[in-house]
């Protein structure tokens, strides 16, 4: 490449099947041990250790130590957005697994994308917020509007605490399954946490699936109505 950033190293890191499995496993937002990631990648502990070192050196992973254990997590939300976009590109070009099961349907309905809500449910929320004028395009991307702030306060979100962080309040993230945008950023993260805290939804253990209760789904649909 003669000009601009060289993305070949990152592309090479992501292009290995075992490393791709490791990165996808970490899209749950949880930090996992090397042995857990070896199982996710379907490789030996020694091979996983080599892959993890390369991903860490490439700036895609962070290593955390707690006691005798080492945990690994995605280095940033930017890395998560890139992985989600790559998954969307793959899906758009037909690069999908040939065998699908019940989990595939639930993943497409509602799942964790690093730390926010994705899938059809996440897209529904994003479209409702845009249609209702609660988020709008500003000079530096998406902004939470006055009516949006009022809605968040009505839901019980601590907007004053969110404002202290320098991270973007709202970000678009292209959904790999719906191929439309869902909401990321501080607000996306806070909303998913809120849904779990008030009992509208819960994460299915050891998966990225978010499962809503019947009452939670009704409350969600009442707040974020589907758009035609």
Short mmCIF file of N, CA and C in Angstrom, two decimals, residues 4-165:
data_model
loop_
_atom_site.label_atom_id
_atom_site.label_comp_id
_atom_site.label_asym_id
_atom_site.label_seq_id
_atom_site.Cartn_x
_atom_site.Cartn_y
_atom_site.Cartn_z
N UNK A 4 -1.80 6.00 3.06
CA UNK A 4 -2.82 5.73 4.06
C UNK A 4 -2.43 4.62 5.03
N UNK A 5 -3.31 4.34 5.99
CA UNK A 5 -3.04 3.31 7.00
C UNK A 5 -2.92 1.93 6.36
N UNK A 6 -2.06 1.10 6.94
CA UNK A 6 -1.87 -0.28 6.46
C UNK A 6 -2.75 -1.20 7.29
N UNK A 7 -3.85 -1.68 6.70
CA UNK A 7 -4.78 -2.55 7.43
C UNK A 7 -4.48 -4.03 7.22
N UNK A 8 -3.41 -4.34 6.49
CA UNK A 8 -3.15 -5.74 6.17
C UNK A 8 -2.81 -6.56 7.39
N UNK A 9 -2.10 -5.99 8.37
CA UNK A 9 -1.73 -6.74 9.56
C UNK A 9 -2.96 -7.11 10.37
N UNK A 10 -3.87 -6.15 10.53
CA UNK A 10 -5.10 -6.43 11.28
C UNK A 10 -5.96 -7.43 10.53
N UNK A 11 -6.03 -7.28 9.22
CA UNK A 11 -6.81 -8.22 8.41
C UNK A 11 -6.25 -9.63 8.54
N UNK A 12 -4.93 -9.75 8.57
CA UNK A 12 -4.29 -11.06 8.71
C UNK A 12 -4.60 -11.66 10.07
N UNK A 13 -4.57 -10.83 11.10
CA UNK A 13 -4.88 -11.32 12.45
C UNK A 13 -6.31 -11.84 12.53
N UNK A 14 -7.24 -11.11 11.95
CA UNK A 14 -8.65 -11.50 12.00
C UNK A 14 -8.95 -12.67 11.06
N UNK A 15 -8.12 -12.85 10.04
CA UNK A 15 -8.42 -13.82 9.00
C UNK A 15 -8.19 -15.26 9.38
N UNK A 16 -7.45 -15.53 10.45
CA UNK A 16 -7.24 -16.91 10.87
C UNK A 16 -8.50 -17.43 11.55
N UNK A 17 -9.01 -18.62 11.19
CA UNK A 17 -10.26 -19.13 11.77
C UNK A 17 -10.25 -19.24 13.29
N UNK A 18 -9.14 -19.72 13.87
CA UNK A 18 -9.08 -19.86 15.33
C UNK A 18 -9.12 -18.49 16.00
N UNK A 19 -8.35 -17.53 15.45
CA UNK A 19 -8.36 -16.19 16.04
C UNK A 19 -9.72 -15.52 15.85
N UNK A 20 -10.38 -15.79 14.72
CA UNK A 20 -11.72 -15.25 14.49
C UNK A 20 -12.69 -15.79 15.53
N UNK A 21 -12.57 -17.07 15.88
CA UNK A 21 -13.43 -17.65 16.92
C UNK A 21 -13.17 -17.01 18.27
N UNK A 22 -11.91 -16.73 18.56
CA UNK A 22 -11.56 -16.08 19.82
C UNK A 22 -12.18 -14.69 19.90
N UNK A 23 -12.04 -13.93 18.83
CA UNK A 23 -12.58 -12.57 18.81
C UNK A 23 -14.11 -12.58 18.91
N UNK A 24 -14.75 -13.52 18.22
CA UNK A 24 -16.20 -13.61 18.27
C UNK A 24 -16.68 -13.97 19.68
N UNK A 25 -15.97 -14.87 20.35
CA UNK A 25 -16.33 -15.25 21.72
C UNK A 25 -16.28 -14.05 22.66
N UNK A 26 -15.34 -13.15 22.42
CA UNK A 26 -15.19 -11.97 23.29
C UNK A 26 -16.18 -10.87 22.96
N UNK A 27 -16.98 -11.05 21.91
CA UNK A 27 -18.03 -10.07 21.59
C UNK A 27 -19.15 -10.10 22.63
N UNK A 28 -19.12 -11.08 23.53
CA UNK A 28 -20.09 -11.10 24.62
C UNK A 28 -19.84 -9.98 25.62
N UNK A 29 -18.64 -9.37 25.54
CA UNK A 29 -18.29 -8.31 26.47
C UNK A 29 -17.61 -8.81 27.73
N UNK A 30 -17.59 -10.13 27.93
CA UNK A 30 -16.95 -10.71 29.11
C UNK A 30 -15.49 -10.99 28.82
N UNK A 31 -14.66 -10.90 29.86
CA UNK A 31 -13.27 -11.33 29.76
C UNK A 31 -13.22 -12.83 30.02
N UNK A 32 -12.46 -13.55 29.21
CA UNK A 32 -12.37 -14.99 29.32
C UNK A 32 -10.93 -15.43 29.52
N UNK A 33 -10.76 -16.60 30.13
CA UNK A 33 -9.42 -17.12 30.35
C UNK A 33 -8.88 -17.74 29.07
N UNK A 34 -7.57 -18.00 29.07
CA UNK A 34 -6.95 -18.62 27.90
C UNK A 34 -7.52 -20.00 27.63
N UNK A 35 -7.80 -20.76 28.69
CA UNK A 35 -8.36 -22.09 28.49
C UNK A 35 -9.78 -22.03 27.93
N UNK A 36 -10.57 -21.06 28.38
CA UNK A 36 -11.92 -20.89 27.84
C UNK A 36 -11.86 -20.52 26.36
N UNK A 37 -10.91 -19.67 26.01
CA UNK A 37 -10.79 -19.24 24.62
C UNK A 37 -10.22 -20.35 23.74
N UNK A 38 -9.38 -21.20 24.32
CA UNK A 38 -8.88 -22.36 23.57
C UNK A 38 -10.05 -23.26 23.19
N UNK A 39 -10.98 -23.47 24.14
CA UNK A 39 -12.15 -24.29 23.86
C UNK A 39 -13.03 -23.64 22.80
N UNK A 40 -13.19 -22.32 22.86
CA UNK A 40 -13.99 -21.61 21.87
C UNK A 40 -13.37 -21.73 20.48
N UNK A 41 -12.04 -21.69 20.44
CA UNK A 41 -11.35 -21.72 19.15
C UNK A 41 -11.16 -23.14 18.63
N UNK A 42 -11.33 -24.14 19.51
CA UNK A 42 -11.14 -25.52 19.10
C UNK A 42 -9.69 -25.88 18.87
N UNK A 43 -8.79 -25.28 19.69
CA UNK A 43 -7.35 -25.54 19.56
C UNK A 43 -6.78 -25.90 20.92
N UNK A 44 -5.54 -26.36 20.93
CA UNK A 44 -4.87 -26.71 22.18
C UNK A 44 -4.52 -25.44 22.95
N UNK A 45 -4.18 -25.63 24.23
CA UNK A 45 -3.81 -24.49 25.06
C UNK A 45 -2.57 -23.78 24.52
N UNK A 46 -1.60 -24.56 24.04
CA UNK A 46 -0.37 -23.97 23.52
C UNK A 46 -0.65 -23.14 22.26
N UNK A 47 -1.50 -23.68 21.39
CA UNK A 47 -1.84 -22.95 20.16
C UNK A 47 -2.63 -21.69 20.49
N UNK A 48 -3.56 -21.79 21.44
CA UNK A 48 -4.34 -20.62 21.85
C UNK A 48 -3.44 -19.54 22.42
N UNK A 49 -2.43 -19.95 23.21
CA UNK A 49 -1.50 -18.99 23.79
C UNK A 49 -0.77 -18.21 22.70
N UNK A 50 -0.38 -18.90 21.63
CA UNK A 50 0.28 -18.23 20.52
C UNK A 50 -0.65 -17.24 19.83
N UNK A 51 -1.89 -17.66 19.60
CA UNK A 51 -2.87 -16.77 18.97
C UNK A 51 -3.15 -15.55 19.84
N UNK A 52 -3.30 -15.77 21.14
CA UNK A 52 -3.60 -14.66 22.05
C UNK A 52 -2.46 -13.65 22.08
N UNK A 53 -1.23 -14.15 22.05
CA UNK A 53 -0.07 -13.24 22.04
C UNK A 53 -0.08 -12.37 20.79
N UNK A 54 -0.40 -12.96 19.64
CA UNK A 54 -0.43 -12.21 18.39
C UNK A 54 -1.55 -11.16 18.41
N UNK A 55 -2.72 -11.55 18.93
CA UNK A 55 -3.84 -10.61 19.00
C UNK A 55 -3.55 -9.46 19.96
N UNK A 56 -2.87 -9.78 21.04
CA UNK A 56 -2.50 -8.75 22.01
C UNK A 56 -1.47 -7.80 21.41
N UNK A 57 -0.47 -8.36 20.75
CA UNK A 57 0.56 -7.53 20.12
C UNK A 57 -0.03 -6.66 19.02
N UNK A 58 -1.05 -7.17 18.37
CA UNK A 58 -1.69 -6.41 17.30
C UNK A 58 -2.68 -5.37 17.78
N UNK A 59 -2.86 -5.26 19.09
CA UNK A 59 -3.74 -4.23 19.65
C UNK A 59 -5.20 -4.57 19.64
N UNK A 60 -5.54 -5.86 19.41
CA UNK A 60 -6.94 -6.25 19.37
C UNK A 60 -7.45 -6.78 20.71
N UNK A 61 -6.53 -7.23 21.56
CA UNK A 61 -6.91 -7.77 22.87
C UNK A 61 -6.15 -7.07 23.99
N UNK A 62 -6.76 -7.10 25.17
CA UNK A 62 -6.12 -6.66 26.40
C UNK A 62 -6.03 -7.83 27.35
N UNK A 63 -4.91 -7.94 28.05
CA UNK A 63 -4.73 -9.00 29.03
C UNK A 63 -4.92 -8.42 30.44
N UNK A 64 -5.67 -9.11 31.25
CA UNK A 64 -5.89 -8.70 32.64
C UNK A 64 -5.51 -9.86 33.56
N UNK A 65 -4.89 -9.53 34.67
CA UNK A 65 -4.47 -10.56 35.61
C UNK A 65 -5.22 -10.39 36.92
N UNK A 66 -5.80 -11.47 37.38
CA UNK A 66 -6.50 -11.47 38.66
C UNK A 66 -6.10 -12.73 39.41
N UNK A 67 -5.30 -12.54 40.47
CA UNK A 67 -4.78 -13.70 41.18
C UNK A 67 -3.85 -14.49 40.28
N UNK A 68 -4.09 -15.78 40.19
CA UNK A 68 -3.26 -16.64 39.34
C UNK A 68 -3.80 -16.74 37.91
N UNK A 69 -4.95 -16.12 37.68
CA UNK A 69 -5.59 -16.27 36.38
C UNK A 69 -5.33 -15.07 35.47
N UNK A 70 -5.24 -15.37 34.18
CA UNK A 70 -5.13 -14.33 33.17
C UNK A 70 -6.41 -14.30 32.35
N UNK A 71 -6.94 -13.12 32.17
CA UNK A 71 -8.16 -12.95 31.40
C UNK A 71 -7.87 -12.09 30.18
N UNK A 72 -8.64 -12.33 29.13
CA UNK A 72 -8.48 -11.56 27.91
C UNK A 72 -9.82 -10.94 27.51
N UNK A 73 -9.75 -9.73 26.99
CA UNK A 73 -10.95 -9.01 26.54
C UNK A 73 -10.59 -8.22 25.29
N UNK A 74 -11.61 -7.82 24.53
CA UNK A 74 -11.36 -6.96 23.38
C UNK A 74 -10.74 -5.65 23.86
N UNK A 75 -9.84 -5.12 23.07
CA UNK A 75 -9.08 -3.95 23.50
C UNK A 75 -9.94 -2.70 23.60
N UNK A 76 -11.00 -2.61 22.80
CA UNK A 76 -11.81 -1.39 22.82
C UNK A 76 -13.13 -1.65 22.12
N UNK A 77 -14.03 -0.69 22.27
CA UNK A 77 -15.32 -0.77 21.57
C UNK A 77 -15.11 -0.63 20.06
N UNK A 78 -14.06 0.09 19.68
CA UNK A 78 -13.74 0.23 18.26
C UNK A 78 -13.44 -1.12 17.63
N UNK A 79 -12.72 -1.98 18.36
CA UNK A 79 -12.44 -3.33 17.87
C UNK A 79 -13.74 -4.10 17.70
N UNK A 80 -14.64 -3.97 18.68
CA UNK A 80 -15.93 -4.67 18.60
C UNK A 80 -16.74 -4.21 17.39
N UNK A 81 -16.74 -2.90 17.12
CA UNK A 81 -17.47 -2.37 15.95
C UNK A 81 -16.89 -2.95 14.67
N UNK A 82 -15.57 -3.07 14.62
CA UNK A 82 -14.93 -3.60 13.42
C UNK A 82 -15.32 -5.05 13.19
N UNK A 83 -15.34 -5.85 14.26
CA UNK A 83 -15.72 -7.25 14.15
C UNK A 83 -17.16 -7.38 13.70
N UNK A 84 -18.06 -6.58 14.28
CA UNK A 84 -19.47 -6.62 13.90
C UNK A 84 -19.64 -6.24 12.43
N UNK A 85 -18.87 -5.24 11.99
CA UNK A 85 -18.94 -4.83 10.58
C UNK A 85 -18.44 -5.93 9.66
N UNK A 86 -17.38 -6.61 10.07
CA UNK A 86 -16.86 -7.73 9.26
C UNK A 86 -17.87 -8.86 9.18
N UNK A 87 -18.57 -9.12 10.29
CA UNK A 87 -19.59 -10.15 10.29
C UNK A 87 -20.73 -9.77 9.35
N UNK A 88 -21.08 -8.49 9.33
CA UNK A 88 -22.12 -8.02 8.43
C UNK A 88 -21.71 -8.15 6.97
N UNK A 89 -20.45 -7.84 6.69
CA UNK A 89 -19.93 -7.96 5.33
C UNK A 89 -19.96 -9.42 4.88
N UNK A 90 -19.57 -10.32 5.80
CA UNK A 90 -19.58 -11.75 5.48
C UNK A 90 -21.01 -12.24 5.21
N UNK A 91 -21.93 -11.82 6.07
CA UNK A 91 -23.33 -12.24 5.90
C UNK A 91 -23.90 -11.71 4.59
N UNK A 92 -23.53 -10.49 4.25
CA UNK A 92 -24.05 -9.86 3.04
C UNK A 92 -23.56 -10.55 1.77
N UNK A 93 -22.41 -11.21 1.88
CA UNK A 93 -21.85 -11.91 0.72
C UNK A 93 -22.05 -13.41 0.81
N UNK A 94 -22.92 -13.84 1.71
CA UNK A 94 -23.29 -15.25 1.76
C UNK A 94 -22.32 -16.15 2.47
N UNK A 95 -21.36 -15.59 3.21
CA UNK A 95 -20.41 -16.43 3.93
C UNK A 95 -20.98 -16.78 5.31
N UNK A 96 -21.86 -17.77 5.32
CA UNK A 96 -22.56 -18.16 6.54
C UNK A 96 -22.31 -19.63 6.82
N UNK A 97 -22.54 -20.00 8.08
CA UNK A 97 -22.48 -21.42 8.41
C UNK A 97 -23.59 -22.16 7.69
N UNK A 98 -23.31 -23.35 7.27
CA UNK A 98 -24.30 -24.10 6.49
C UNK A 98 -25.37 -24.73 7.36
N UNK A 99 -25.05 -24.96 8.63
CA UNK A 99 -26.02 -25.60 9.52
C UNK A 99 -26.46 -24.59 10.58
N UNK A 100 -27.74 -24.36 10.65
CA UNK A 100 -28.27 -23.43 11.64
C UNK A 100 -29.15 -24.17 12.63
N UNK A 101 -29.16 -23.67 13.85
CA UNK A 101 -29.97 -24.28 14.90
C UNK A 101 -30.80 -23.24 15.61
N UNK A 102 -31.50 -23.63 16.69
CA UNK A 102 -32.36 -22.70 17.43
C UNK A 102 -31.63 -21.46 17.92
N UNK A 103 -30.33 -21.62 18.29
CA UNK A 103 -29.60 -20.47 18.81
C UNK A 103 -29.45 -19.38 17.76
N UNK A 104 -29.37 -19.76 16.49
CA UNK A 104 -29.22 -18.77 15.44
C UNK A 104 -30.41 -17.81 15.41
N UNK A 105 -31.60 -18.34 15.60
CA UNK A 105 -32.80 -17.50 15.60
C UNK A 105 -32.77 -16.53 16.77
N UNK A 106 -32.41 -17.04 17.94
CA UNK A 106 -32.36 -16.17 19.13
C UNK A 106 -31.26 -15.12 19.00
N UNK A 107 -30.11 -15.49 18.41
CA UNK A 107 -29.04 -14.53 18.22
C UNK A 107 -29.48 -13.40 17.29
N UNK A 108 -30.24 -13.73 16.28
CA UNK A 108 -30.72 -12.72 15.35
C UNK A 108 -31.81 -11.86 15.98
N UNK A 109 -32.50 -12.40 16.97
CA UNK A 109 -33.57 -11.64 17.63
C UNK A 109 -33.01 -10.63 18.61
N UNK A 110 -32.14 -11.07 19.51
CA UNK A 110 -31.57 -10.17 20.51
C UNK A 110 -30.28 -10.78 21.05
N UNK A 111 -29.21 -10.02 20.99
CA UNK A 111 -27.92 -10.51 21.46
C UNK A 111 -27.07 -9.35 21.97
N UNK A 112 -26.01 -9.70 22.66
CA UNK A 112 -25.03 -8.71 23.10
C UNK A 112 -24.05 -8.45 21.96
N UNK A 113 -23.81 -7.20 21.68
CA UNK A 113 -22.74 -6.81 20.77
C UNK A 113 -21.74 -6.03 21.62
N UNK A 114 -20.80 -6.75 22.23
CA UNK A 114 -19.78 -6.20 23.13
C UNK A 114 -20.41 -5.71 24.44
N UNK A 115 -21.17 -4.63 24.41
CA UNK A 115 -21.79 -4.14 25.65
C UNK A 115 -23.13 -3.47 25.40
N UNK A 116 -23.71 -3.69 24.22
CA UNK A 116 -25.00 -3.08 23.91
C UNK A 116 -25.89 -4.09 23.20
N UNK A 117 -27.14 -3.72 22.99
CA UNK A 117 -28.15 -4.61 22.43
C UNK A 117 -28.10 -4.61 20.91
N UNK A 118 -28.05 -5.82 20.34
CA UNK A 118 -28.03 -5.98 18.88
C UNK A 118 -29.11 -6.95 18.46
N UNK A 119 -29.13 -7.25 17.17
CA UNK A 119 -30.17 -8.11 16.62
C UNK A 119 -31.41 -7.30 16.26
N UNK A 120 -32.46 -7.99 15.86
CA UNK A 120 -33.69 -7.32 15.45
C UNK A 120 -34.23 -6.39 16.53
N UNK A 121 -34.08 -6.81 17.78
CA UNK A 121 -34.59 -5.99 18.90
C UNK A 121 -33.79 -4.71 19.03
N UNK A 122 -32.47 -4.80 18.88
CA UNK A 122 -31.64 -3.60 18.94
C UNK A 122 -31.93 -2.65 17.79
N UNK A 123 -32.15 -3.20 16.61
CA UNK A 123 -32.50 -2.37 15.44
C UNK A 123 -33.84 -1.69 15.67
N UNK A 124 -34.80 -2.43 16.23
CA UNK A 124 -36.11 -1.85 16.54
C UNK A 124 -35.97 -0.65 17.47
N UNK A 125 -35.15 -0.79 18.50
CA UNK A 125 -34.95 0.31 19.45
C UNK A 125 -34.32 1.51 18.77
N UNK A 126 -33.31 1.27 17.95
CA UNK A 126 -32.64 2.37 17.26
C UNK A 126 -33.60 3.13 16.35
N UNK A 127 -34.39 2.39 15.58
CA UNK A 127 -35.32 3.01 14.64
C UNK A 127 -36.40 3.80 15.39
N UNK A 128 -36.83 3.28 16.53
CA UNK A 128 -37.85 3.98 17.33
C UNK A 128 -37.29 5.28 17.90
N UNK A 129 -36.03 5.24 18.33
CA UNK A 129 -35.41 6.45 18.89
C UNK A 129 -35.22 7.52 17.81
N UNK A 130 -34.83 7.10 16.61
CA UNK A 130 -34.66 8.05 15.51
C UNK A 130 -36.01 8.59 15.07
N UNK A 131 -36.98 7.71 14.87
CA UNK A 131 -38.31 8.13 14.42
C UNK A 131 -38.98 9.06 15.42
N UNK A 132 -38.76 8.81 16.70
CA UNK A 132 -39.37 9.65 17.73
C UNK A 132 -38.63 10.94 17.99
N UNK A 133 -37.52 11.16 17.28
CA UNK A 133 -36.75 12.39 17.48
C UNK A 133 -35.95 12.39 18.75
N UNK A 134 -35.68 11.20 19.30
CA UNK A 134 -34.93 11.11 20.57
C UNK A 134 -33.43 11.12 20.36
N UNK A 135 -32.98 10.69 19.19
CA UNK A 135 -31.60 10.85 18.79
C UNK A 135 -31.59 11.42 17.38
N UNK A 136 -30.61 12.25 17.11
CA UNK A 136 -30.55 12.92 15.81
C UNK A 136 -29.10 13.08 15.40
N UNK A 137 -28.88 13.27 14.10
CA UNK A 137 -27.53 13.45 13.59
C UNK A 137 -27.05 14.86 13.86
N UNK A 138 -25.90 14.95 14.54
CA UNK A 138 -25.33 16.25 14.86
C UNK A 138 -24.02 16.47 14.11
N UNK A 139 -23.27 17.48 14.53
CA UNK A 139 -22.03 17.83 13.85
C UNK A 139 -20.98 16.73 13.98
N UNK A 140 -20.99 16.01 15.09
CA UNK A 140 -19.97 14.98 15.32
C UNK A 140 -20.57 13.58 15.40
N UNK A 141 -21.74 13.39 14.78
CA UNK A 141 -22.38 12.08 14.80
C UNK A 141 -23.76 12.17 15.42
N UNK A 142 -24.14 11.16 16.16
CA UNK A 142 -25.47 11.13 16.78
C UNK A 142 -25.48 11.88 18.11
N UNK A 143 -26.56 12.60 18.34
CA UNK A 143 -26.76 13.32 19.60
C UNK A 143 -28.06 12.89 20.24
N UNK A 144 -28.09 12.87 21.57
CA UNK A 144 -29.32 12.65 22.32
C UNK A 144 -30.05 13.98 22.39
N UNK A 145 -31.28 14.03 21.93
CA UNK A 145 -32.04 15.28 21.91
C UNK A 145 -32.69 15.55 23.27
N UNK A 146 -33.35 16.69 23.38
CA UNK A 146 -34.03 17.04 24.64
C UNK A 146 -35.11 16.01 24.96
N UNK A 147 -35.92 15.65 23.95
CA UNK A 147 -36.97 14.66 24.20
C UNK A 147 -36.37 13.29 24.52
N UNK A 148 -35.21 13.02 23.93
CA UNK A 148 -34.52 11.77 24.23
C UNK A 148 -34.06 11.74 25.67
N UNK A 149 -33.54 12.87 26.15
CA UNK A 149 -33.10 12.96 27.54
C UNK A 149 -34.28 12.78 28.49
N UNK A 150 -35.41 13.34 28.11
CA UNK A 150 -36.62 13.19 28.94
C UNK A 150 -37.06 11.73 28.99
N UNK A 151 -36.97 11.02 27.85
CA UNK A 151 -37.34 9.61 27.82
C UNK A 151 -36.40 8.80 28.70
N UNK A 152 -35.11 9.08 28.63
CA UNK A 152 -34.15 8.33 29.45
C UNK A 152 -34.36 8.58 30.94
N UNK A 153 -34.68 9.81 31.28
CA UNK A 153 -34.97 10.13 32.68
C UNK A 153 -36.23 9.41 33.14
N UNK A 154 -37.22 9.33 32.25
CA UNK A 154 -38.46 8.61 32.56
C UNK A 154 -38.17 7.13 32.81
N UNK A 155 -37.24 6.57 32.04
CA UNK A 155 -36.87 5.17 32.23
C UNK A 155 -36.03 4.96 33.49
N UNK A 156 -35.41 6.03 33.97
CA UNK A 156 -34.60 5.91 35.18
C UNK A 156 -33.11 5.81 34.93
N UNK A 157 -32.65 6.20 33.74
CA UNK A 157 -31.22 6.15 33.45
C UNK A 157 -30.51 7.36 34.05
N UNK A 158 -29.36 7.16 34.67
CA UNK A 158 -28.61 8.26 35.30
C UNK A 158 -27.80 9.05 34.27
N UNK A 159 -28.45 9.95 33.54
CA UNK A 159 -27.76 10.67 32.48
C UNK A 159 -26.62 11.54 33.01
N UNK A 160 -26.74 12.04 34.23
CA UNK A 160 -25.68 12.88 34.79
C UNK A 160 -24.40 12.06 34.95
N UNK A 161 -24.53 10.79 35.32
CA UNK A 161 -23.35 9.93 35.46
C UNK A 161 -22.77 9.59 34.09
N UNK A 162 -23.63 9.36 33.11
CA UNK A 162 -23.15 9.04 31.77
C UNK A 162 -22.37 10.21 31.17
N UNK A 163 -22.80 11.43 31.47
CA UNK A 163 -22.18 12.62 30.88
C UNK A 163 -20.74 12.81 31.35
N UNK A 164 -20.37 12.19 32.48
CA UNK A 164 -19.01 12.39 32.99
C UNK A 164 -17.97 11.68 32.15
N UNK A 165 -18.37 10.64 31.47
CA UNK A 165 -17.43 9.89 30.64
C UNK A 165 -17.20 10.63 29.32
#
